[in-house]
Amino acid sequence: NSNRGHVAHADAITSNSIAHADANASKKKKVVVLGTGWAGMSFLKNLNNSTYEVKVVSPRNFFVFTPLLPSVTCGKVEARSIVEPIRNIIRKKNINVSYCEAECIKIDPASKKIYCRAARATLNTNSKQGEEFEVGYDYLIIAVGAQVNTFNTPGVEGNCHFLKEIEDAQKIRRNVIESFEKASLPNLSEEERKKILHFVVVGGGPTGVEFSGELCDFVNEDVLKLYPTVQHLVKITVIEATDHILNMFDKRITKFAEGKFLRDDIDVKLGSMVTKITENEISTKAKGSDKTTSTPYGMVLWSTGIGQRPLIKDFMKQIGQGNRRALATDEWLRVEGCDNVYALGDCATINQRKVVEDIAEIFKRADKDNSGTLTVKKFTEIMDDVIARYPQVKLYMKSKRVRNFVDILTEAKGNAAKETIELSIEEFKTALSVVDSKMKNLPATAQVANQQGAYLAKCFNRMEECEKNPEGPPRFRGTGRHRFHPFRYRHLGQFAPLGGEKTAAQLPGDWVSIGHSSQWLWYSIYASKQVSWRTRALVVSDWIRRFIFGRDASG
Ligand code: FAD
Ligand code: MG
Ligand code: MG
Ligand code: MG
Ligand code: MG
């Protein structure tokens, strides 16, 4: 039944409230949030129901605006400008929120407890490790993000830079400047200077491409003036395993980016896999060949995608999700097989329900008079509900340029006139089975994490209201009447800054724009998306400073 989720949610809430009614009559419901990244921050910013007591646990007492991390690597923006202390964010709330600088090391859903370790050792313990403690919860919100995936390639750990946290960006910046200083020392051979100034980027996704663009700008704009004797020795190589860089973007953008890198003298190696990295050399293998080539390098940035954190891997094993790639939730962001635990952002994935699995129930609901067939009139009545519950229907309609649901069904009947068409359950199933092919996992982006955090906060804001009034099956459409529609992602577009004040933008409706104008759009959107006026002012002044004075090359 297309209402299953709502009912189950209402049930879960009611039974939970009964179980806790006695013990917690006067106490507030305890919400524990793990993580202060995009998903956690967005949840905290949007939560405004004072009936909760909220505890935030994260080893990092600040939020990082990750889209600007690549700008920090070469000094376009200062690290301090893109972080916001979490205590600044929570102090503005009228609700009871506390923060604990610790890492969650184990989740125990049976006893509704988490185990934590303080991020820093306290004075009165002799051990170097932080103290351990436990925290109980009524609701647990897991937003711990993901970690870099090395695919167990030998030598990656220890020889490569990653770009995930603010410290990573600062380290890269120091290393870039160090490379130019080292290469400028006397008594080095040309070969040695070349090796030091060979920058390798593994992974042609947005992060790798943006870093290459930043580095290239730094070389063209600042190195030229600051290190004139070595500028001509710099080499940037991008290694990508698939056939194109930026392959998640529109083909026009991929083509433009590859062309620009070619003109900039960035060496893009497509269809190339890294097999091993040693202290001095990086080994690669071209697709379909057995030959390994080794090249000396000075610095490597590894950015090939994400994997799950050990905490999440363990938790998935505990709850029987051991064979999945990310923590699976339903469309309400509730972890499957685990009550009162929610997961969102990069650590989680939504297990979107197939239309075909529910076909009998959908059919029954539409066929109100039990005649065994559906007419156009009957399914137009449930059309909106089905589309809202199963977003793949909408994606299918878009891809086929079909105007509405009725067209999908008439198609199955071989162009019969719409008014006269009647479908049996088998025909209904055949017609709808095609739409499931359009199901897609949401990308691991800040945009998704941010929208999920806001969505979940809204559900929590209205949870009590729903407990008092666990109305029957709520309708999907018509705002206000139903409490918990499933999470729906709105794609607002994606940017790929390419360096040289040029950015590629892919906006909704297949709108692609590349060049200086989208660079300005990028500046204005990224300024407006800052979490506070403080970071907004800092970021904008960093941009202006760089325009006027160039980058700061000390470190
Ligand atoms: P995160 O933001 O990674 O937050 C995870 C939080 O959990 C952190 O605070 C961490 O300290 C904490 N944590 C970790 N382990 C534990 C633990 N055991 N216990 C408690 N807390 C823990 N997305 C876009 O949409 N647009 C972009 O332009 C873009 N650019 C990017 C550029 C870079 C360089 C990177 C690295 C990412 C970029 N992304 C971008 C992706 C985006 O940053 C992620 O999708 C987003 O951060 C995911 O949010 P999250 O809350 O799931 O995880
Ligand atoms: Mg988070
Ligand atoms: Mg973040
Ligand atoms: Mg993350
Ligand atoms: Mg996700």
Coordinates of C-alpha atoms and ligand atoms in Angstrom, one line a residue:
N1 CA 0.0 0.0 0.0
S2 CA 1.4 3.3 -1.0
N3 CA 0.6 4.6 2.5
R4 CA 2.6 2.0 4.3
G5 CA 5.4 4.3 5.3
H6 CA 3.2 6.9 6.9
V7 CA 1.2 4.4 8.9
A8 CA 4.3 2.6 10.0
H9 CA 5.9 5.8 11.1
A10 CA 2.8 6.9 13.0
D11 CA 2.8 3.4 14.6
A12 CA 6.4 3.6 15.6
I13 CA 5.8 6.9 17.2
T14 CA 2.7 5.9 19.1
S15 CA 4.2 2.7 20.4
N16 CA 7.3 4.5 21.4
S17 CA 5.3 7.1 23.2
I18 CA 3.4 4.5 25.1
A19 CA 6.6 2.7 26.1
H20 CA 8.1 5.8 27.4
A21 CA 5.0 7.5 28.7
D22 CA 5.6 6.4 32.3
A23 CA 9.3 6.7 32.6
N24 CA 9.6 10.0 30.7
A25 CA 6.4 11.7 31.6
S26 CA 8.2 14.8 32.8
K27 CA 11.5 14.2 31.0
K28 CA 12.2 15.6 27.6
K29 CA 12.9 13.2 24.7
K30 CA 16.6 12.8 24.2
V31 CA 17.9 13.3 20.7
V32 CA 21.5 12.4 20.0
V33 CA 23.1 13.8 16.8
L34 CA 26.3 12.2 15.6
G35 CA 28.4 14.6 13.4
T36 CA 28.7 18.3 12.7
G37 CA 29.0 18.2 9.0
W38 CA 26.5 19.2 6.4
A39 CA 23.7 16.8 7.5
G40 CA 24.2 17.3 11.2
M41 CA 24.5 21.1 10.9
S42 CA 21.4 21.4 8.7
F43 CA 19.4 19.3 11.2
L44 CA 20.5 21.5 14.1
K45 CA 19.8 24.7 12.2
N46 CA 16.3 23.7 11.3
L47 CA 15.2 22.0 14.6
N48 CA 13.0 24.4 16.6
N49 CA 10.9 22.2 18.8
S50 CA 11.8 22.8 22.5
T51 CA 10.3 19.5 23.7
Y52 CA 13.6 17.8 22.9
E53 CA 16.8 17.7 24.7
V54 CA 19.5 17.5 22.1
K55 CA 23.0 16.2 22.5
V56 CA 25.5 16.6 19.7
V57 CA 28.5 14.3 19.6
S58 CA 31.3 14.9 17.1
P59 CA 35.1 14.9 17.2
R60 CA 35.1 18.2 15.4
N61 CA 33.7 21.3 17.1
F62 CA 33.1 23.2 13.9
F63 CA 31.3 22.9 10.6
V64 CA 33.3 23.0 7.4
F65 CA 31.9 24.5 4.2
T66 CA 33.4 21.7 2.0
P67 CA 32.8 23.2 -1.4
L68 CA 35.4 25.8 -0.7
L69 CA 38.0 23.3 0.6
P70 CA 39.8 23.2 -2.8
S71 CA 40.1 27.0 -2.7
V72 CA 42.0 26.7 0.6
T73 CA 44.7 24.4 -0.9
C74 CA 46.4 27.2 -2.9
G75 CA 45.5 30.1 -0.7
K76 CA 42.6 31.7 -2.5
V77 CA 40.6 31.4 0.7
E78 CA 41.9 31.1 4.3
A79 CA 41.0 28.0 6.3
R80 CA 39.4 30.0 9.1
S81 CA 37.0 31.7 6.7
I82 CA 35.1 28.5 5.8
V83 CA 34.6 27.0 9.3
E84 CA 31.9 27.9 11.8
P85 CA 32.2 26.9 15.4
I86 CA 29.3 24.5 16.3
R87 CA 28.8 26.3 19.6
N88 CA 28.0 29.5 17.6
I89 CA 25.3 27.5 15.7
I90 CA 23.7 25.9 18.8
R91 CA 23.8 28.9 21.1
K92 CA 21.4 30.7 18.8
K93 CA 18.7 28.1 19.5
N94 CA 15.9 28.5 21.9
I95 CA 16.1 24.8 22.6
N96 CA 18.2 22.8 24.9
V97 CA 21.3 21.7 22.8
S98 CA 24.6 20.6 24.3
Y99 CA 27.8 19.6 22.5
C100 CA 30.3 17.0 23.4
E101 CA 33.7 16.8 21.6
A102 CA 34.0 13.1 21.2
E103 CA 33.9 10.3 18.6
C104 CA 31.2 7.7 18.7
I105 CA 32.9 4.3 18.7
K106 CA 29.9 2.0 19.0
I107 CA 26.2 2.0 18.7
D108 CA 24.0 -0.3 20.7
P109 CA 20.5 -0.1 19.4
A110 CA 19.2 -2.8 21.8
S111 CA 19.9 -0.8 24.9
K112 CA 19.5 2.6 23.1
K113 CA 23.0 3.7 24.0
I114 CA 26.1 4.9 22.2
Y115 CA 29.7 4.6 23.4
C116 CA 32.0 7.5 22.9
R117 CA 35.6 8.5 23.3
A118 CA 36.6 12.1 24.0
A119 CA 38.5 13.6 21.1
R120 CA 41.3 15.0 23.4
A121 CA 42.8 13.5 26.5
T122 CA 41.8 15.3 29.6
L123 CA 44.3 16.5 32.2
N124 CA 43.5 14.0 35.0
T125 CA 44.0 10.9 32.9
N126 CA 47.4 9.5 32.3
S127 CA 46.6 7.8 29.0
K128 CA 47.0 9.7 25.8
Q129 CA 43.6 8.6 24.6
G130 CA 40.5 10.4 25.5
E131 CA 38.2 9.2 28.2
E132 CA 35.4 6.8 27.3
F133 CA 31.7 7.3 28.3
E134 CA 28.2 6.3 27.2
V135 CA 25.2 8.3 26.2
G136 CA 21.6 7.1 26.1
Y137 CA 19.1 8.2 23.5
D138 CA 15.4 8.1 22.6
Y139 CA 16.2 9.1 19.0
L140 CA 19.6 8.7 17.4
I141 CA 20.6 10.6 14.3
I142 CA 23.6 9.3 12.4
A143 CA 25.3 11.9 10.3
V144 CA 29.0 10.9 10.5
G145 CA 29.7 11.2 6.8
A146 CA 32.1 9.0 4.9
Q147 CA 35.9 8.6 4.6
V148 CA 38.3 8.5 1.7
N149 CA 38.3 5.2 -0.2
T150 CA 41.8 4.0 -1.0
F151 CA 40.6 0.7 -2.6
N152 CA 43.4 -0.9 -0.6
T153 CA 46.0 0.4 -3.1
P154 CA 49.4 -0.2 -1.6
G155 CA 51.2 2.9 -0.5
V156 CA 48.3 5.3 -0.7
E157 CA 48.1 5.6 3.1
G158 CA 51.3 7.3 4.1
N159 CA 52.3 8.8 0.7
C160 CA 49.2 10.6 -0.5
H161 CA 47.3 13.7 0.5
F162 CA 43.6 13.6 0.9
L163 CA 41.2 16.5 0.7
K164 CA 38.3 15.9 3.1
E165 CA 39.0 17.9 6.2
I166 CA 40.2 21.4 6.9
E167 CA 43.6 20.1 8.1
D168 CA 44.0 18.3 4.8
A169 CA 43.6 21.5 2.9
Q170 CA 46.1 23.3 5.2
K171 CA 48.6 20.5 4.8
I172 CA 48.3 20.6 1.0
R173 CA 48.8 24.3 1.0
R174 CA 52.0 24.0 3.1
N175 CA 53.2 21.2 0.9
V176 CA 52.6 23.1 -2.4
I177 CA 54.6 26.1 -1.1
E178 CA 57.3 23.8 0.3
S179 CA 57.7 22.1 -3.1
F180 CA 58.4 25.5 -4.8
E181 CA 60.9 26.5 -2.0
K182 CA 62.7 23.1 -2.2
A183 CA 62.8 23.2 -6.0
S184 CA 64.4 26.6 -5.8
L185 CA 67.4 25.5 -3.7
P186 CA 70.8 25.5 -5.2
N187 CA 72.8 22.3 -6.2
L188 CA 69.8 20.4 -7.5
S189 CA 69.8 18.7 -10.9
E190 CA 67.1 19.6 -13.4
E191 CA 65.7 16.1 -13.0
E192 CA 65.4 16.5 -9.2
R193 CA 63.6 19.9 -9.6
K194 CA 61.2 18.3 -12.1
K195 CA 60.4 15.5 -9.7
I196 CA 59.7 17.8 -6.8
L197 CA 57.4 19.9 -9.0
H198 CA 55.4 17.0 -10.5
F199 CA 52.0 17.2 -8.9
V200 CA 49.7 14.2 -9.4
V201 CA 46.0 14.1 -8.9
V202 CA 44.4 10.7 -8.7
G203 CA 40.7 10.8 -9.6
G204 CA 39.1 13.1 -12.2
G205 CA 35.9 13.8 -10.1
P206 CA 34.9 17.3 -9.0
T207 CA 37.5 17.5 -6.2
G208 CA 40.4 16.4 -8.2
V209 CA 39.5 18.6 -11.2
E210 CA 39.0 21.6 -9.0
F211 CA 42.3 21.2 -7.2
S212 CA 44.1 20.9 -10.5
G213 CA 42.4 24.1 -11.7
E214 CA 43.4 25.9 -8.4
L215 CA 47.0 24.7 -8.7
C216 CA 47.2 25.7 -12.3
D217 CA 46.0 29.2 -11.5
F218 CA 48.5 29.4 -8.7
V219 CA 51.3 28.5 -11.1
N220 CA 50.2 30.9 -13.8
E221 CA 49.3 33.8 -11.6
D222 CA 51.7 33.7 -8.6
V223 CA 54.5 31.2 -9.2
L224 CA 55.4 33.1 -12.3
K225 CA 56.2 36.2 -10.2
L226 CA 57.4 34.5 -7.0
Y227 CA 59.5 31.6 -8.3
P228 CA 60.4 32.6 -11.9
T229 CA 63.4 30.2 -12.1
V230 CA 61.4 27.0 -11.7
Q231 CA 58.0 27.9 -13.2
H232 CA 58.7 26.1 -16.5
L233 CA 59.5 22.8 -14.6
V234 CA 56.0 22.4 -13.1
K235 CA 53.9 19.5 -14.3
I236 CA 50.4 18.6 -13.3
T237 CA 49.0 15.1 -14.1
V238 CA 45.4 13.9 -13.6
I239 CA 44.9 10.1 -13.5
E240 CA 41.4 8.9 -14.1
A241 CA 40.3 5.2 -14.3
T242 CA 37.3 5.8 -16.6
D243 CA 37.1 7.3 -20.1
H244 CA 36.4 10.9 -19.0
I245 CA 37.0 13.3 -16.2
L246 CA 33.9 14.8 -14.5
N247 CA 31.8 11.9 -15.9
M248 CA 28.9 12.7 -13.6
F249 CA 28.3 15.9 -15.5
D250 CA 26.8 16.7 -18.9
K251 CA 29.0 15.6 -21.9
R252 CA 29.4 19.3 -22.9
I253 CA 31.0 20.1 -19.6
T254 CA 33.3 17.0 -19.7
K255 CA 34.4 18.0 -23.2
F256 CA 35.0 21.6 -22.2
A257 CA 37.0 20.6 -19.1
E258 CA 39.2 18.2 -21.1
G259 CA 39.8 20.9 -23.7
K260 CA 40.7 23.5 -21.1
F261 CA 43.1 21.2 -19.3
L262 CA 44.8 20.3 -22.6
R263 CA 45.4 24.0 -23.3
D264 CA 46.6 24.6 -19.8
D265 CA 49.1 21.8 -20.3
I266 CA 47.6 19.6 -17.6
D267 CA 48.3 16.0 -18.5
V268 CA 45.1 14.0 -18.3
K269 CA 45.6 10.2 -18.3
L270 CA 42.3 8.6 -19.0
G271 CA 41.6 4.9 -18.5
S272 CA 44.5 4.6 -16.2
M273 CA 44.6 2.8 -12.9
V274 CA 47.0 3.4 -10.0
T275 CA 48.5 0.1 -8.9
K276 CA 51.1 1.2 -6.3
I277 CA 52.6 4.3 -4.8
T278 CA 56.1 4.3 -3.2
E279 CA 57.9 7.2 -1.6
N280 CA 59.3 8.4 -4.9
E281 CA 57.2 6.8 -7.7
I282 CA 53.6 6.3 -8.7
S283 CA 52.8 3.2 -10.8
T284 CA 49.9 3.1 -13.2
K285 CA 48.5 0.6 -15.6
A286 CA 46.5 1.5 -18.7
K287 CA 43.1 -0.2 -19.2
G288 CA 43.4 -3.5 -21.0
S289 CA 47.2 -3.7 -20.8
D290 CA 49.5 -5.5 -18.5
K291 CA 52.3 -3.0 -18.6
T292 CA 53.0 -0.9 -15.5
T293 CA 54.6 2.5 -15.9
S294 CA 56.3 4.2 -12.9
T295 CA 56.8 7.9 -12.8
P296 CA 58.6 10.0 -10.2
Y297 CA 56.4 12.5 -8.4
G298 CA 56.7 15.3 -5.8
M299 CA 53.2 15.3 -4.4
V300 CA 50.0 13.2 -4.9
L301 CA 46.4 14.1 -4.1
W302 CA 44.2 11.0 -3.8
S303 CA 40.5 11.8 -4.4
T304 CA 38.8 8.7 -5.9
G305 CA 35.6 8.6 -4.0
I306 CA 34.3 7.6 -0.6
G307 CA 33.9 4.5 1.6
Q308 CA 32.1 3.9 4.9
R309 CA 33.7 4.6 8.3
P310 CA 34.5 1.6 10.6
L311 CA 31.8 2.7 13.0
I312 CA 29.2 2.4 10.3
K313 CA 30.6 -0.8 8.9
D314 CA 30.3 -2.4 12.4
F315 CA 26.9 -1.0 12.9
M316 CA 25.7 -2.4 9.6
K317 CA 27.0 -5.9 10.5
Q318 CA 25.1 -5.7 13.8
I319 CA 21.8 -4.9 12.2
G320 CA 22.1 -7.3 9.3
Q321 CA 23.1 -4.9 6.6
G322 CA 26.7 -6.3 6.4
N323 CA 26.5 -6.9 2.6
R324 CA 25.4 -3.4 1.7
R325 CA 27.6 -0.5 0.6
A326 CA 26.0 2.2 2.8
L327 CA 23.6 2.3 5.7
A328 CA 20.2 1.7 4.2
T329 CA 17.2 3.7 5.3
D330 CA 13.6 4.0 4.0
E331 CA 12.3 7.2 2.4
W332 CA 11.7 8.7 5.8
L333 CA 15.4 8.3 6.6
R334 CA 14.8 5.7 9.3
V335 CA 17.5 3.0 9.4
E336 CA 16.0 -0.3 8.1
G337 CA 15.7 -2.9 10.9
C338 CA 16.3 -0.4 13.7
D339 CA 13.7 1.6 15.6
N340 CA 14.2 5.3 16.4
V341 CA 17.5 5.5 14.5
Y342 CA 17.8 7.8 11.6
A343 CA 20.7 8.2 9.1
L344 CA 21.4 10.8 6.5
G345 CA 24.2 12.3 4.4
D346 CA 27.2 10.5 3.0
C347 CA 27.0 7.6 5.5
A348 CA 23.5 6.6 4.3
T349 CA 21.5 5.7 1.3
I350 CA 17.8 5.6 0.7
N351 CA 16.4 2.3 -0.2
Q352 CA 13.7 3.5 -2.6
R353 CA 10.7 1.2 -2.8
K354 CA 9.8 -0.4 -6.1
V355 CA 6.4 0.3 -7.6
V356 CA 6.2 -3.4 -8.7
E357 CA 6.5 -4.6 -5.1
D358 CA 3.4 -2.8 -4.1
I359 CA 1.4 -3.2 -7.3
A360 CA -1.4 -5.4 -5.8
E361 CA -2.0 -2.8 -3.1
I362 CA -1.9 0.1 -5.4
F363 CA -4.3 -1.6 -7.7
K364 CA -6.7 -2.5 -4.9
R365 CA -6.7 1.1 -3.7
A366 CA -7.5 2.4 -7.1
D367 CA -10.1 -0.2 -7.9
K368 CA -12.6 1.0 -5.3
D369 CA -15.6 -1.0 -6.6
N370 CA -13.6 -4.2 -6.9
S371 CA -14.4 -4.7 -10.5
G372 CA -11.0 -6.1 -11.3
T373 CA -10.1 -3.6 -13.9
L374 CA -8.9 0.0 -13.9
T375 CA -10.4 2.8 -16.0
V376 CA -8.8 6.1 -16.7
K377 CA -11.1 7.8 -14.2
K378 CA -10.0 5.4 -11.4
F379 CA -6.3 5.8 -11.8
T380 CA -6.4 9.5 -12.3
E381 CA -7.8 9.6 -8.8
I382 CA -4.7 7.9 -7.3
M383 CA -2.2 9.3 -9.8
D384 CA -0.8 12.1 -7.6
D385 CA -0.4 9.8 -4.6
V386 CA 1.5 7.2 -6.6
I387 CA 3.8 9.9 -8.2
A388 CA 4.5 11.4 -4.8
R389 CA 5.3 8.0 -3.1
Y390 CA 7.4 6.6 -6.0
P391 CA 9.6 9.4 -7.4
Q392 CA 10.8 7.1 -10.1
V393 CA 7.5 7.5 -11.8
K394 CA 8.2 11.2 -12.3
L395 CA 11.7 10.5 -13.5
Y396 CA 10.4 8.1 -16.0
M397 CA 7.8 10.6 -17.3
K398 CA 10.5 13.2 -17.7
S399 CA 12.9 10.9 -19.5
K400 CA 10.2 9.8 -21.9
R401 CA 8.7 13.3 -22.2
V402 CA 5.4 11.8 -21.1
R403 CA 2.9 14.3 -19.9
N404 CA 1.2 12.3 -17.2
F405 CA 0.8 8.9 -15.6
V406 CA -2.2 8.0 -17.8
D407 CA 0.1 8.1 -20.9
I408 CA 2.3 5.4 -19.4
L409 CA -0.7 3.2 -19.0
T410 CA -2.2 3.9 -22.4
E411 CA 1.1 3.1 -24.0
A412 CA 0.8 -0.4 -22.5
K413 CA -2.6 -0.9 -24.2
G414 CA -1.2 -0.1 -27.6
N415 CA -2.6 3.4 -28.1
A416 CA -6.2 2.7 -27.3
A417 CA -8.3 5.8 -26.8
K418 CA -7.7 7.1 -23.4
E419 CA -11.4 7.3 -22.4
T420 CA -12.1 3.6 -23.2
I421 CA -9.0 2.0 -21.8
E422 CA -9.3 -0.6 -19.1
L423 CA -6.4 -2.4 -17.5
S424 CA -6.3 -5.7 -15.7
I425 CA -3.8 -6.1 -12.8
E426 CA -1.4 -7.9 -15.0
E427 CA -1.5 -5.2 -17.6
F428 CA -1.2 -2.6 -14.9
K429 CA 1.9 -4.3 -13.6
T430 CA 3.6 -4.5 -17.0
A431 CA 2.9 -0.9 -17.7
L432 CA 4.4 0.2 -14.4
S433 CA 7.4 -2.2 -14.2
V434 CA 9.3 0.0 -16.7
V435 CA 9.3 3.0 -14.3
D436 CA 11.4 1.2 -11.7
S437 CA 14.3 1.2 -14.1
K438 CA 14.6 4.9 -13.4
M439 CA 15.5 4.5 -9.7
K440 CA 18.8 6.1 -8.8
N441 CA 20.8 6.5 -5.7
L442 CA 21.2 10.1 -4.6
P443 CA 24.7 11.4 -5.0
A444 CA 27.0 11.9 -1.9
T445 CA 26.8 15.7 -2.0
A446 CA 26.4 18.6 0.5
Q447 CA 23.2 19.5 -1.4
V448 CA 21.6 16.1 -0.5
A449 CA 22.9 16.1 3.1
N450 CA 21.7 19.6 3.6
Q451 CA 18.2 18.9 2.3
Q452 CA 18.0 15.7 4.3
G453 CA 18.9 17.5 7.5
A454 CA 16.3 20.1 7.0
Y455 CA 13.7 17.5 6.1
L456 CA 14.4 15.4 9.2
A457 CA 14.3 18.5 11.4
K458 CA 10.9 19.3 10.1
C459 CA 9.7 15.8 10.9
F460 CA 11.0 16.1 14.4
N461 CA 9.5 19.6 14.8
R462 CA 6.0 18.1 14.1
M463 CA 6.5 14.7 15.7
E464 CA 4.6 15.5 18.9
E465 CA 1.7 17.0 16.9
C466 CA 1.5 13.7 15.1
E467 CA 1.6 11.6 18.3
K468 CA -1.4 13.5 19.6
N469 CA -3.2 13.0 16.4
P470 CA -2.1 9.8 14.7
E471 CA -4.7 10.4 12.0
G472 CA -5.5 7.6 9.5
P473 CA -3.6 7.3 6.2
P474 CA -2.6 10.9 5.4
R475 CA -2.8 12.0 1.8
F476 CA 0.4 12.8 -0.1
R477 CA -0.6 16.0 -1.7
G478 CA -2.0 19.2 -0.2
T479 CA 0.3 20.7 2.3
G480 CA -0.5 20.8 5.9
R481 CA -2.7 17.8 6.2
H482 CA -0.1 15.1 6.3
R483 CA 2.8 15.1 8.6
F484 CA 5.4 13.0 7.0
H485 CA 5.7 12.9 3.3
P486 CA 8.7 10.9 2.2
F487 CA 12.0 12.7 1.6
R488 CA 12.2 14.2 -1.8
Y489 CA 15.4 15.6 -3.3
R490 CA 15.3 18.8 -5.3
H491 CA 18.4 19.1 -7.5
L492 CA 19.4 22.7 -7.7
G493 CA 22.3 22.2 -10.1
Q494 CA 26.0 21.6 -9.8
F495 CA 29.1 23.6 -10.4
A496 CA 32.6 22.5 -11.5
P497 CA 35.1 25.3 -11.1
L498 CA 37.9 24.7 -13.7
G499 CA 40.4 27.5 -12.8
G500 CA 41.2 30.6 -14.8
E501 CA 38.0 32.2 -13.5
K502 CA 36.0 29.8 -15.5
T503 CA 33.3 27.5 -14.0
A504 CA 31.0 25.0 -15.6
A505 CA 27.5 25.0 -14.3
Q506 CA 24.8 22.4 -14.9
L507 CA 21.5 23.7 -13.8
P508 CA 18.1 22.0 -13.6
G509 CA 16.4 21.5 -16.9
D510 CA 19.6 20.5 -18.7
W511 CA 20.8 24.0 -18.7
V512 CA 24.6 24.2 -19.2
S513 CA 26.7 27.3 -18.9
I514 CA 30.5 27.5 -19.0
G515 CA 32.8 30.4 -18.6
H516 CA 33.2 33.7 -16.8
S517 CA 29.5 34.4 -16.3
S518 CA 29.0 31.1 -14.4
Q519 CA 32.1 31.9 -12.4
W520 CA 30.3 35.0 -11.1
L521 CA 27.2 32.9 -10.5
W522 CA 29.4 30.6 -8.5
Y523 CA 30.9 33.4 -6.4
S524 CA 27.4 34.8 -5.6
I525 CA 25.8 31.4 -4.8
Y526 CA 28.7 30.2 -2.7
A527 CA 28.7 33.5 -0.8
S528 CA 24.9 33.2 -0.2
K529 CA 25.2 29.6 0.9
Q530 CA 27.5 30.4 3.8
V531 CA 26.1 29.3 7.2
S532 CA 26.7 32.6 8.9
W533 CA 27.2 36.3 8.1
R534 CA 30.6 36.0 9.8
T535 CA 32.0 33.3 7.3
R536 CA 30.3 35.1 4.4
A537 CA 32.2 38.3 5.2
L538 CA 35.4 36.4 5.6
V539 CA 35.1 34.4 2.4
V540 CA 34.2 37.5 0.3
S541 CA 37.1 39.5 1.7
D542 CA 39.5 36.6 1.0
W543 CA 38.3 36.7 -2.6
I544 CA 38.8 40.4 -2.9
R545 CA 42.2 40.3 -1.2
R546 CA 43.3 37.6 -3.7
F547 CA 42.1 39.7 -6.7
I548 CA 44.1 42.7 -5.5
F549 CA 47.2 41.3 -3.9
G550 CA 47.4 37.7 -5.2
R551 CA 47.9 34.7 -3.0
D552 CA 49.9 34.5 0.2
A553 CA 52.8 32.2 -0.5
S554 CA 54.1 31.7 3.0
G555 CA 53.8 28.5 4.9
Ligands
FAD1 P1 30.4 15.4 6.6 O1 30.1 16.8 6.2 O2 31.6 14.8 6.2 O3 30.3 15.4 8.2 C1 30.6 14.3 9.0 C2 30.7 14.8 10.4 O4 30.7 13.6 11.3 C3 32.0 15.5 10.7 O5 31.7 16.6 11.6 C4 32.8 14.5 11.4 O6 33.8 15.1 12.3 C5 31.8 13.7 12.2 N1 32.2 12.4 12.6 C6 33.0 11.5 11.9 N2 33.2 10.4 12.6 C7 32.4 10.5 13.7 C8 32.1 9.6 14.8 N3 32.6 8.4 14.9 N4 31.3 10.0 15.8 C9 30.7 11.3 15.7 N5 30.9 12.1 14.7 C10 31.8 11.7 13.7 N6 29.1 18.7 -2.2 C11 28.3 19.5 -3.0 O7 27.1 19.4 -3.0 N7 28.9 20.6 -3.7 C12 30.3 20.7 -3.7 O8 30.8 21.7 -4.3 C13 31.1 19.9 -2.9 N8 32.4 20.0 -2.9 C14 33.2 19.2 -2.1 C15 34.5 19.4 -2.1 C16 35.3 18.6 -1.3 C17 36.8 18.8 -1.2 C18 34.8 17.5 -0.5 C19 35.6 16.7 0.3 C20 33.4 17.3 -0.6 C21 32.6 18.1 -1.4 N9 31.2 17.9 -1.4 C22 30.4 18.8 -2.2 C23 30.6 16.8 -0.8 C24 30.0 17.2 0.6 O9 31.0 17.8 1.4 C25 29.6 15.9 1.4 O10 28.6 15.2 0.6 C26 28.9 16.3 2.7 O11 29.9 16.9 3.5 C27 28.2 15.2 3.4 O12 27.7 15.6 4.6 P2 27.7 14.7 5.9 O13 27.1 15.5 7.0 O14 27.1 13.4 5.5 O15 29.2 14.4 6.2
MG2 MG 27.0 15.5 9.4
MG3 MG 30.9 19.1 6.1
MG4 MG 31.9 13.3 4.6
MG5 MG 23.7 9.5 1.2

